[in-house]
Amino acid sequence: MAAHFDRRLRKAAVTTTVAAVAVAALSASQAPDVTADGNGRQTTADNMPTSDTPPEESATGNSPYYTDLPPLNSPNPSPTTGPSSPGSSEAGIPATVLDAYKKAESELRRAKPGCNLPWQLLAAIGKVESGQARGGRVDANGTTIGRIIGPQLDGNGFALIKDTDNGVYDGNSSYDNAVGPMQFIPSTWAWAGRDGNGDGKEDPNNVYDAALAAGHYLCRFDWDLSDQGDLNRAILSYNNSQDYLNTVLSWLEHYRKGTHEIPDGTGSLPVGRSDDTAAGADPSPGGAGASTGSRTPGATPGPTRSPSKPPSSGKPTDPGGPSTSPSTPPKDPTPPAETPTPPPTPTDTVHHLENAGTTGLTAIAGDTFAKKISTRAETKAGEAVGKVRIRFTVVGDTDAAFTGGYKVAAVTTNASGVAVAPALVAGEQTGGFTVRATVIGRTVPGLDYKATVTERVADALASTGETELTCTPGGEFADPVQVKATLKGAVADQVAVTATLIKSKDDPTENDKGPYFKDADGKAVRTLTGRKTDANGLLELPKLFADDAEGTYVLRLTTPGGGRLDITLKVAKAAEPTPDPSTEPSTAPEA
């Protein structure tokens, strides 16, 4: 495999110049709705939109990608194309990687059916980002053999994204790097990561996890990927480049025509990279996909860049000619001009975050919080800082989330320095949690907002049947108790109802005799908890039984919010039947 990779790199160095001239025309001919202008620049028939997703919020941080185009031959293997032939490996997809794409598609069709995510789109992105996990070099669980790490995003030819994960994923505690077969940057993986293989972990180096995360990422804005405009926007949000869009669309169209499964580890490795800066140059060190030369411990090293000029050795250029000395002594080199210090960005000037007036974050389970969280970015002098990205993260044991189900949201501050988080939606889990605001790209203390989810409430309960039930001693009540809960006259669903057999209306103490429910072991129970109304606000209690004690009893039902209802239960012997006079023997004296 390594030798094959080296041969491909040497071949790339020879053919890069020719390929650079042809790539625009090839892309235009193979990508749907793409044409080329008179200068070879690609244009689109429908003015494809650009993405406004900033690098730090994109999937890859706009990292380099592979520019190889699909083969022109049929993607399906012909009888003369064996599994080991170049055409077969180029068009085929490694078995485990293909399985991950298809499972992700299946999950997204269940979770977000309106997105219409095709697995071929994941395959196209996976091809462009990492060459299908470097030709399918994954273990049995789908984890890459050696980490796939892109170049550090230090602003030197790439976006500037300072470290967000303390080097956990990329091994770099100064800057972020894209990681894994789908090339997620750590800051995006923090909210987009998913567990695709059910092992309880969210690992960007696992193709099942990464493929599912990529699917959710592409579907995050309720885009319909069967619509060309939404498809273009989703791809551009993954990596904001028109060339990237055209390359992905080319592979998408190719895979839609058909593909086939090949054994893991036998896929071909890509050659061209979007950050190749000189004809004949090999991919840059530390690049995305197979170029993983970030020197991170445990990462698979990638190829290194060949110098464009041989290093100076002081020897004559012509080794066969005579050695000569310069006629004049060399002059002192001109000292390099000092590089001007760039002006600070708005983010650089942020000193702290302030609460912009958010108080009283409380909501009933299932409801949307009435107030949105607002944060103000300020300088040390307390001046507002606009155009700063603020990340809001839901922290703690809670199922509350922002609109759309996301635990993380990023918002840019306005001219007043204020960023307003999306609406926060309470889940079914009650209790407190935290929403933390931090500045993206700068290490300043975060700002925590405390929020509380309270249980659902009802202010009224009504019986849907009889409010007085009867039973004989030692028997069972024929009719079950069914009630309906409402709140301000509207149906109150998922409201907890407590049912207690009490001693009297004036004494709410649990009774120790009379009617009772049964637990799973058949033992008498006189208080029921944990029962909730259904979507229509209805609740039917389990069957009631009676012991031998006759009398009148009270079943009290209560809900959070003040709902209350008393049901009367009577335990009495059945009445003696009234005799029929016509059947009674005569007691009159005989005449």
Coordinates of C-alpha atoms in Angstrom, one line a residue:
M1 CA 0.0 0.0 0.0
A2 CA 2.8 2.5 0.9
A3 CA 4.7 1.7 -2.3
H4 CA 1.5 2.2 -4.3
F5 CA 1.0 5.6 -2.6
D6 CA 4.6 6.6 -3.4
R7 CA 4.1 5.7 -7.1
R8 CA 0.9 7.8 -7.2
L9 CA 2.7 10.8 -5.6
R10 CA 5.6 10.6 -8.1
K11 CA 3.1 10.3 -10.9
A12 CA 1.2 13.3 -9.5
A13 CA 4.4 15.4 -9.5
V14 CA 4.9 14.8 -13.3
T15 CA 1.3 15.4 -14.3
T16 CA 0.2 18.2 -12.0
T17 CA 0.8 20.9 -14.6
V18 CA -1.3 19.2 -17.2
A19 CA -4.0 18.3 -14.7
A20 CA -4.2 21.9 -13.5
V21 CA -5.1 23.0 -17.0
A22 CA -7.7 20.3 -17.5
V23 CA -9.4 20.2 -14.0
A24 CA -11.8 23.1 -14.7
A25 CA -13.1 21.6 -17.9
L26 CA -13.4 18.2 -16.4
S27 CA -15.3 19.6 -13.3
A28 CA -17.6 21.5 -15.6
S29 CA -18.4 18.5 -17.7
Q30 CA -19.0 16.1 -14.8
A31 CA -20.8 18.3 -12.2
P32 CA -24.5 18.8 -12.6
D33 CA -25.5 22.3 -13.7
V34 CA -21.9 23.5 -13.9
T35 CA -20.3 25.2 -16.9
A36 CA -17.1 27.0 -17.6
D37 CA -16.6 30.6 -18.9
G38 CA -14.1 31.6 -21.6
N39 CA -11.2 31.7 -19.1
G40 CA -11.9 28.2 -17.7
R41 CA -13.5 29.5 -14.5
Q42 CA -16.5 27.5 -13.4
T43 CA -19.9 29.1 -13.2
T44 CA -23.3 27.6 -12.4
A45 CA -26.5 27.6 -14.4
D46 CA -28.6 28.6 -11.4
N47 CA -26.1 31.0 -9.6
M48 CA -25.3 28.5 -6.8
P49 CA -25.4 30.3 -3.4
T50 CA -22.4 30.8 -1.3
S51 CA -22.4 29.8 2.3
D52 CA -22.3 32.4 5.1
T53 CA -21.0 29.7 7.5
P54 CA -17.8 31.0 9.0
P55 CA -14.8 28.6 9.0
E56 CA -15.0 28.0 12.8
E57 CA -18.6 26.9 12.5
S58 CA -18.3 24.8 9.3
A59 CA -17.7 21.1 9.5
T60 CA -14.0 21.2 8.3
G61 CA -13.0 24.8 9.0
N62 CA -12.5 25.0 5.2
S63 CA -9.6 22.7 5.4
P64 CA -7.9 21.4 2.2
Y65 CA -9.6 18.6 0.3
Y66 CA -8.8 16.2 -2.5
T67 CA -9.5 17.5 -6.0
D68 CA -9.4 14.1 -7.8
L69 CA -12.3 13.8 -10.2
P70 CA -14.3 10.6 -10.8
P71 CA -13.1 8.2 -13.5
L72 CA -14.9 8.6 -16.9
N73 CA -15.6 4.9 -17.2
S74 CA -18.7 3.2 -15.8
P75 CA -18.7 3.1 -12.0
N76 CA -19.9 -0.5 -12.1
P77 CA -17.2 -3.2 -12.5
S78 CA -17.3 -4.9 -15.9
P79 CA -16.4 -8.6 -16.5
T80 CA -12.9 -7.4 -17.5
T81 CA -12.4 -5.2 -14.5
G82 CA -11.2 -7.2 -11.6
P83 CA -11.3 -6.1 -7.9
S84 CA -7.6 -5.1 -8.0
S85 CA -7.7 -3.0 -11.2
P86 CA -7.3 0.8 -10.8
G87 CA -10.7 1.5 -12.3
S88 CA -12.4 -0.8 -9.9
S89 CA -10.7 0.6 -6.7
E90 CA -11.2 4.2 -7.9
A91 CA -14.9 3.7 -8.4
G92 CA -15.6 1.2 -5.6
I93 CA -16.2 2.0 -1.9
P94 CA -14.6 0.0 0.9
A95 CA -17.2 -2.3 2.6
T96 CA -17.2 -0.9 6.1
V97 CA -17.2 2.7 4.8
L98 CA -20.1 2.0 2.5
D99 CA -22.0 0.3 5.3
A100 CA -21.5 3.4 7.5
Y101 CA -22.9 5.7 4.8
K102 CA -26.0 3.5 4.2
K103 CA -26.7 3.2 8.0
A104 CA -26.4 7.0 8.4
E105 CA -28.9 7.5 5.5
S106 CA -31.3 5.1 7.1
E107 CA -31.1 6.8 10.5
L108 CA -31.6 10.3 9.0
R109 CA -34.6 9.1 7.0
R110 CA -36.1 8.1 10.3
A111 CA -35.0 11.1 12.4
K112 CA -35.3 13.8 9.7
P113 CA -37.3 12.4 6.8
G114 CA -37.8 15.9 5.2
C115 CA -34.1 16.2 4.6
N116 CA -34.0 13.4 2.0
L117 CA -30.3 12.7 2.6
P118 CA -28.8 10.2 0.1
W119 CA -26.0 8.0 1.2
Q120 CA -24.2 8.9 -2.1
L121 CA -23.8 12.5 -0.8
L122 CA -21.9 11.2 2.3
A123 CA -19.8 9.0 0.0
A124 CA -19.0 12.0 -2.2
I125 CA -17.9 14.1 0.8
G126 CA -16.0 11.1 2.3
K127 CA -14.2 10.7 -1.0
V128 CA -13.2 14.4 -1.2
E129 CA -12.3 14.7 2.5
S130 CA -10.3 11.6 3.1
G131 CA -10.4 9.3 0.1
Q132 CA -13.0 7.1 1.8
A133 CA -10.9 6.8 5.0
R134 CA -7.7 6.4 3.1
G135 CA -9.1 3.5 1.0
G136 CA -10.9 1.9 3.8
R137 CA -8.1 1.5 6.3
V138 CA -10.4 0.9 9.2
D139 CA -10.7 -1.8 11.9
A140 CA -13.7 -4.1 12.4
N141 CA -15.5 -1.4 14.4
G142 CA -15.0 1.2 11.7
T143 CA -12.3 3.2 13.5
T144 CA -9.5 4.4 11.2
I145 CA -6.1 2.7 11.6
G146 CA -4.1 5.7 12.5
R147 CA -5.7 9.1 12.9
I148 CA -6.5 11.3 9.8
I149 CA -5.5 14.8 10.8
G150 CA -5.5 17.9 8.6
P151 CA -3.1 20.9 8.8
Q152 CA -3.3 23.2 11.8
L153 CA -5.6 26.0 11.1
D154 CA -3.2 28.8 12.2
G155 CA -4.2 31.4 9.6
N156 CA -1.1 30.6 7.5
G157 CA -2.9 29.9 4.2
F158 CA -5.9 28.5 6.1
A159 CA -8.5 29.8 8.5
L160 CA -7.4 30.9 11.9
I161 CA -9.1 28.7 14.5
K162 CA -7.4 28.5 17.9
D163 CA -7.5 25.3 19.9
T164 CA -10.9 24.4 21.3
D165 CA -10.4 20.8 22.6
N166 CA -7.1 21.1 24.4
G167 CA -5.7 18.8 21.8
V168 CA -7.9 15.9 22.7
Y169 CA -8.8 15.0 19.1
D170 CA -6.1 16.6 17.0
G171 CA -3.1 16.5 19.5
N172 CA -2.7 20.2 19.0
S173 CA -3.2 22.5 22.0
S174 CA -2.5 25.7 20.0
Y175 CA -4.7 25.5 17.0
D176 CA -7.5 23.2 15.7
N177 CA -7.0 20.6 13.0
A178 CA -9.7 18.7 11.0
V179 CA -9.9 15.1 12.2
G180 CA -11.3 11.8 11.0
P181 CA -12.6 10.4 7.8
M182 CA -15.2 13.2 7.4
Q183 CA -12.7 15.9 8.6
F184 CA -14.6 17.6 11.4
I185 CA -12.8 20.3 13.4
P186 CA -13.1 19.8 17.1
S187 CA -15.3 22.8 17.8
T188 CA -17.9 21.5 15.3
W189 CA -17.6 18.0 16.5
A190 CA -18.4 19.2 20.0
W191 CA -22.1 19.7 19.0
A192 CA -22.4 17.7 15.8
G193 CA -20.8 14.5 17.0
R194 CA -22.9 11.3 17.1
D195 CA -22.6 7.7 18.2
G196 CA -23.2 5.8 14.9
N197 CA -22.1 2.3 16.0
G198 CA -23.8 2.2 19.4
D199 CA -20.6 1.8 21.4
G200 CA -21.5 4.7 23.7
K201 CA -18.8 7.0 22.3
E202 CA -18.8 9.8 19.8
D203 CA -15.5 9.4 18.0
P204 CA -14.6 11.5 14.9
N205 CA -12.1 8.8 13.9
N206 CA -14.9 6.2 13.6
V207 CA -16.5 6.1 10.2
Y208 CA -19.9 5.2 11.6
D209 CA -19.9 8.1 14.1
A210 CA -18.5 10.5 11.5
A211 CA -20.9 9.6 8.8
L212 CA -23.9 10.0 11.1
A213 CA -22.6 13.3 12.3
A214 CA -22.1 14.5 8.8
G215 CA -25.7 13.5 7.9
H216 CA -27.1 15.5 10.9
Y217 CA -24.8 18.4 10.0
L218 CA -26.1 18.5 6.4
C219 CA -29.7 18.4 7.6
R220 CA -29.4 20.8 10.5
F221 CA -31.3 23.8 8.9
D222 CA -34.3 21.8 7.7
W223 CA -32.8 21.8 4.2
D224 CA -34.4 19.5 1.7
L225 CA -31.4 17.9 -0.1
S226 CA -33.6 16.8 -3.0
D227 CA -33.8 20.5 -3.8
Q228 CA -30.7 21.6 -5.8
G229 CA -30.5 25.0 -4.0
D230 CA -30.6 23.4 -0.5
L231 CA -28.1 20.7 -1.6
N232 CA -25.7 23.4 -2.7
R233 CA -26.1 25.4 0.5
A234 CA -25.5 22.3 2.6
I235 CA -22.3 21.3 0.8
L236 CA -21.0 24.8 0.9
S237 CA -21.6 24.9 4.6
Y238 CA -19.4 21.8 4.9
N239 CA -16.5 23.6 3.1
N240 CA -17.1 27.0 1.7
S241 CA -15.6 26.7 -1.8
Q242 CA -17.2 26.7 -5.2
D243 CA -14.5 24.3 -6.4
Y244 CA -15.3 22.0 -3.4
L245 CA -19.0 22.2 -4.3
N246 CA -18.3 21.2 -7.9
T247 CA -16.0 18.4 -6.9
V248 CA -18.5 16.9 -4.4
L249 CA -21.3 17.2 -7.0
S250 CA -19.2 15.4 -9.5
W251 CA -18.7 12.4 -7.2
L252 CA -22.3 12.5 -6.1
E253 CA -23.4 12.2 -9.7
H254 CA -20.9 9.4 -10.2
Y255 CA -22.0 7.4 -7.2
R256 CA -25.7 7.9 -8.2
K257 CA -25.0 6.1 -11.5
G258 CA -23.8 3.1 -9.5
T259 CA -20.9 1.8 -7.4
H260 CA -19.8 -1.4 -5.9
E261 CA -18.3 -2.7 -2.7
I262 CA -14.6 -3.5 -2.4
P263 CA -12.6 -5.0 0.5
D264 CA -11.5 -2.7 3.3
G265 CA -8.0 -1.3 2.7
T266 CA -8.0 -1.8 -1.1
G267 CA -9.3 1.6 -2.1
S268 CA -7.2 3.9 -4.2
L269 CA -5.6 6.9 -2.5
P270 CA -6.2 10.4 -3.9
V271 CA -3.5 12.5 -5.4
G272 CA -4.5 16.1 -6.0
R273 CA -5.0 18.4 -3.1
S274 CA -6.6 21.9 -3.0
D275 CA -3.7 23.4 -1.2
D276 CA -1.1 22.3 -3.8
T277 CA 0.5 25.7 -4.5
A278 CA 3.1 24.9 -7.2
A279 CA 3.1 22.7 -10.2
G280 CA 4.8 19.5 -9.5
A281 CA 4.6 19.9 -5.7
D282 CA 3.4 17.1 -3.6
P283 CA 0.6 17.6 -1.1
S284 CA 1.6 19.9 1.8
P285 CA 2.5 18.4 5.1
G286 CA -0.2 17.9 7.6
G287 CA -2.9 18.0 5.0
A288 CA -6.4 16.6 5.2
G289 CA -7.2 13.0 4.4
A290 CA -4.2 10.9 3.6
S291 CA -1.9 13.8 4.2
T292 CA -1.7 13.7 7.9
G293 CA 1.7 15.1 8.7
S294 CA 0.8 17.2 11.7
R295 CA 3.1 15.1 13.7
T296 CA 0.5 14.3 16.2
P297 CA 1.3 11.2 18.3
G298 CA -0.6 8.3 17.0
A299 CA -1.3 9.9 13.7
T300 CA -0.3 8.4 10.4
P301 CA 2.3 10.7 8.8
G302 CA 1.6 12.0 5.4
P303 CA 3.9 13.0 2.5
T304 CA 6.1 16.1 2.8
R305 CA 6.3 18.9 0.3
S306 CA 9.1 18.7 -2.2
P307 CA 11.1 22.0 -2.3
S308 CA 10.5 24.0 -5.4
K309 CA 14.3 24.8 -5.6
P310 CA 17.2 22.6 -4.5
P311 CA 18.8 23.9 -1.3
S312 CA 21.9 26.0 -1.8
S313 CA 25.1 24.1 -0.9
G314 CA 27.8 26.6 -2.0
K315 CA 28.9 24.3 -4.8
P316 CA 28.9 25.3 -8.4
T317 CA 25.8 24.7 -10.4
D318 CA 27.8 22.7 -13.0
P319 CA 29.6 20.0 -11.1
G320 CA 31.9 19.3 -14.2
G321 CA 33.1 22.9 -14.5
P322 CA 35.9 24.6 -12.7
S323 CA 35.4 26.0 -9.3
T324 CA 35.7 29.8 -9.3
S325 CA 35.7 32.4 -6.6
P326 CA 33.5 35.5 -6.8
S327 CA 35.3 38.6 -8.1
T328 CA 33.9 40.8 -5.4
P329 CA 33.1 40.0 -1.8
P330 CA 29.4 39.4 -1.2
K331 CA 27.5 42.3 0.2
D332 CA 25.7 42.1 3.5
P333 CA 22.2 40.9 2.8
T334 CA 19.5 43.5 3.1
P335 CA 17.7 43.0 6.4
P336 CA 14.2 41.9 5.9
A337 CA 11.5 44.5 6.4
E338 CA 9.6 44.1 9.6
T339 CA 6.2 42.5 9.1
P340 CA 3.6 45.0 10.3
T341 CA 1.6 43.8 13.2
P342 CA -1.9 43.3 12.0
P343 CA -4.6 45.3 13.8
P344 CA -6.5 43.4 16.5
T345 CA -9.7 41.8 15.4
P346 CA -12.9 42.4 17.3
T347 CA -12.4 39.0 19.0
D348 CA -8.9 40.0 20.2
T349 CA -10.4 43.0 22.1
V350 CA -13.0 41.1 24.1
H351 CA -12.1 41.1 27.8
H352 CA -15.2 39.6 29.3
L353 CA -18.8 38.7 28.8
E354 CA -21.7 40.3 30.6
N355 CA -25.3 39.2 31.1
A356 CA -27.4 41.4 28.8
G357 CA -30.5 41.2 31.0
T358 CA -31.4 37.5 31.1
T359 CA -33.2 36.5 34.3
G360 CA -35.8 33.9 35.4
L361 CA -35.0 31.1 33.0
T362 CA -37.8 28.7 34.0
A363 CA -40.1 26.6 31.8
I364 CA -42.6 23.8 32.2
A365 CA -41.4 20.5 30.7
G366 CA -42.0 20.4 27.0
D367 CA -42.5 24.2 26.7
T368 CA -40.3 26.8 25.1
F369 CA -38.6 29.1 27.5
A370 CA -40.3 32.5 27.3
K371 CA -37.0 34.4 27.5
K372 CA -34.0 34.0 25.3
I373 CA -30.4 34.2 26.6
S374 CA -28.6 37.4 25.8
T375 CA -24.8 38.0 26.3
R376 CA -22.8 41.1 25.8
A377 CA -19.2 41.1 24.7
E378 CA -17.1 43.9 26.2
T379 CA -13.6 45.4 26.3
K380 CA -11.8 45.8 29.5
A381 CA -13.2 49.4 29.6
G382 CA -16.7 48.0 29.3
E383 CA -17.2 49.0 25.7
A384 CA -19.4 46.9 23.4
V385 CA -17.7 44.6 20.9
G386 CA -19.6 43.8 17.7
K387 CA -18.9 41.0 15.1
V388 CA -17.8 38.5 17.7
R389 CA -18.9 34.9 17.6
I390 CA -20.4 33.7 20.9
R391 CA -21.0 30.0 21.5
F392 CA -23.9 28.9 23.7
T393 CA -23.6 25.4 25.1
V394 CA -26.3 23.5 27.1
V395 CA -24.4 21.9 30.1
G396 CA -25.6 19.4 32.6
D397 CA -27.8 16.3 32.9
T398 CA -30.8 17.6 30.9
D399 CA -32.7 16.9 27.7
A400 CA -33.3 20.6 27.1
A401 CA -31.9 22.0 23.9
F402 CA -32.0 24.9 21.5
T403 CA -34.6 24.9 18.7
G404 CA -33.8 22.1 16.3
G405 CA -32.6 19.8 19.1
Y406 CA -29.0 21.2 19.2
K407 CA -27.0 21.5 22.4
V408 CA -24.7 24.2 20.9
A409 CA -25.4 27.3 19.0
A410 CA -23.1 30.1 17.7
V411 CA -24.3 33.7 17.3
T412 CA -22.5 36.9 16.2
T413 CA -22.8 39.9 18.4
N414 CA -24.6 42.9 16.9
A415 CA -23.4 46.6 17.0
S416 CA -24.3 46.8 20.6
G417 CA -22.1 43.8 21.4
V418 CA -25.1 41.6 22.2
A419 CA -25.6 38.0 21.0
V420 CA -29.0 36.5 21.5
A421 CA -29.2 32.6 21.7
P422 CA -31.9 30.7 19.8
A423 CA -35.0 29.8 21.8
L424 CA -34.4 27.2 24.5
V425 CA -36.8 24.3 24.6
A426 CA -37.4 22.3 27.8
G427 CA -37.4 18.5 27.6
E428 CA -39.3 16.1 29.8
Q429 CA -36.5 15.9 32.4
T430 CA -37.1 18.3 35.3
G431 CA -34.5 20.0 37.3
G432 CA -31.7 22.6 36.8
F433 CA -29.1 22.9 34.2
T434 CA -26.7 25.5 32.8
V435 CA -26.2 27.3 29.5
R436 CA -22.7 28.5 29.1
A437 CA -21.6 31.4 26.8
T438 CA -18.0 31.6 25.6
V439 CA -16.1 33.6 23.0
I440 CA -15.1 31.6 19.9
G441 CA -11.4 32.1 19.2
R442 CA -10.5 33.7 22.5
T443 CA -9.9 32.3 26.0
V444 CA -11.9 34.4 28.4
P445 CA -14.0 33.2 31.3
G446 CA -17.3 31.8 30.2
L447 CA -20.6 33.2 31.5
D448 CA -23.1 30.7 33.0
Y449 CA -26.9 31.0 33.0
K450 CA -28.9 28.8 35.3
A451 CA -32.1 27.4 34.0
T452 CA -34.8 25.2 35.5
V453 CA -37.4 22.8 34.0
T454 CA -40.5 22.2 36.2
E455 CA -43.0 19.4 35.8
R456 CA -46.1 19.8 33.7
V457 CA -49.2 21.1 35.5
A458 CA -53.0 20.9 35.4
D459 CA -55.4 23.1 37.3
A460 CA -58.4 20.9 36.9
L461 CA -59.4 17.2 36.9
A462 CA -62.7 15.8 35.9
S463 CA -64.1 12.3 35.9
T464 CA -65.2 10.9 32.5
G465 CA -67.4 8.3 34.2
E466 CA -69.3 7.8 37.5
T467 CA -68.0 9.8 40.5
E468 CA -69.4 7.2 42.9
L469 CA -68.5 3.5 42.5
T470 CA -69.7 0.5 44.5
C471 CA -68.3 -2.9 45.4
T472 CA -69.1 -5.8 47.7
P473 CA -66.7 -6.8 50.5
G474 CA -63.8 -8.8 49.1
G475 CA -64.8 -8.1 45.5
E476 CA -63.5 -5.7 42.8
F477 CA -65.0 -2.6 41.3
A478 CA -66.4 -3.2 37.9
D479 CA -65.7 0.2 36.4
P480 CA -62.2 1.7 36.2
V481 CA -61.5 5.3 37.3
Q482 CA -60.8 7.5 34.3
V483 CA -60.1 11.3 34.5
K484 CA -59.2 14.2 32.2
A485 CA -56.7 16.9 33.1
T486 CA -56.9 20.4 31.8
L487 CA -55.0 23.7 32.2
K488 CA -57.0 26.9 31.7
G489 CA -59.5 24.8 29.9
A490 CA -57.0 23.2 27.4
V491 CA -55.9 19.6 27.4
A492 CA -53.0 19.0 29.8
D493 CA -51.0 16.1 28.4
Q494 CA -48.1 14.3 30.1
V495 CA -49.2 15.6 33.5
A496 CA -48.3 13.5 36.6
V497 CA -51.4 12.3 38.6
T498 CA -51.2 11.0 42.2
A499 CA -54.0 8.8 43.3
T500 CA -54.4 8.2 47.1
L501 CA -57.1 6.3 49.1
I502 CA -57.5 8.7 52.0
K503 CA -59.4 8.4 55.3
S504 CA -61.9 11.2 54.6
K505 CA -62.2 14.5 52.7
D506 CA -61.1 16.2 55.8
D507 CA -58.2 13.8 56.6
P508 CA -55.9 13.3 53.5
T509 CA -53.9 10.6 55.4
E510 CA -53.6 7.4 53.5
N511 CA -56.2 4.8 54.6
D512 CA -55.1 1.5 56.0
K513 CA -58.3 -0.3 55.1
G514 CA -61.0 -0.4 52.5
P515 CA -60.4 -0.3 48.7
Y516 CA -56.9 -0.7 47.3
F517 CA -54.8 -1.2 44.1
K518 CA -52.5 -4.1 43.5
D519 CA -48.7 -3.9 42.8
A520 CA -46.8 -6.3 40.5
D521 CA -46.7 -8.8 43.3
G522 CA -50.4 -8.6 44.0
K523 CA -49.9 -6.8 47.3
A524 CA -52.3 -4.0 48.4
V525 CA -51.2 -0.4 47.4
R526 CA -53.2 2.6 48.4
T527 CA -51.1 5.4 46.8
L528 CA -50.2 5.5 43.1
T529 CA -47.5 7.8 41.6
G530 CA -45.8 8.1 38.3
R531 CA -48.9 7.9 36.2
K532 CA -49.3 10.6 33.5
T533 CA -52.1 11.7 31.2
D534 CA -51.9 10.8 27.5
A535 CA -51.8 13.2 24.6
N536 CA -55.6 13.9 25.1
G537 CA -55.1 14.6 28.8
L538 CA -56.8 11.3 29.8
L539 CA -55.6 8.8 32.4
E540 CA -57.2 5.5 33.3
L541 CA -56.2 4.0 36.7
P542 CA -55.7 0.3 37.3
K543 CA -58.5 -1.8 38.7
L544 CA -59.6 -1.3 42.3
F545 CA -60.3 -4.0 44.8
A546 CA -62.1 -4.1 48.2
D547 CA -61.2 -5.8 51.4
D548 CA -63.9 -7.0 53.9
A549 CA -64.3 -3.7 55.6
E550 CA -67.6 -2.1 54.7
G551 CA -68.0 1.6 54.5
T552 CA -67.7 4.7 52.3
Y553 CA -64.2 5.7 51.2
V554 CA -62.6 8.5 49.2
L555 CA -60.1 8.2 46.3
R556 CA -58.3 11.6 45.9
L557 CA -56.5 12.5 42.6
T558 CA -54.1 15.5 42.5
T559 CA -51.8 17.1 39.9
P560 CA -49.0 19.7 40.0
G561 CA -50.7 23.0 39.4
G562 CA -53.7 22.5 41.7
G563 CA -55.8 19.9 39.9
R564 CA -57.9 17.8 42.4
L565 CA -60.8 15.4 42.2
D566 CA -62.4 13.2 44.9
I567 CA -64.1 9.9 43.8
T568 CA -66.5 8.2 46.3
L569 CA -66.2 4.5 46.8
K570 CA -68.8 2.4 48.7
V571 CA -68.1 -1.1 50.0
A572 CA -71.4 -2.8 51.1
K573 CA -73.1 -6.2 51.0
A574 CA -75.5 -6.6 48.2
A575 CA -79.1 -5.7 49.2
E576 CA -81.4 -8.6 50.1
P577 CA -83.9 -9.2 47.3
T578 CA -87.4 -8.0 48.0
P579 CA -89.9 -10.9 48.1
D580 CA -92.6 -11.2 45.5
P581 CA -96.0 -11.3 47.3
S582 CA -97.5 -13.5 44.5
T583 CA -95.1 -16.2 45.3
E584 CA -95.4 -16.1 49.1
P585 CA -97.5 -19.0 50.8
S586 CA -100.9 -17.9 52.1
T587 CA -101.2 -17.4 55.9
A588 CA -105.0 -16.8 55.9
P589 CA -107.1 -19.2 58.1
E590 CA -109.2 -21.8 56.3
A591 CA -113.0 -21.2 56.2

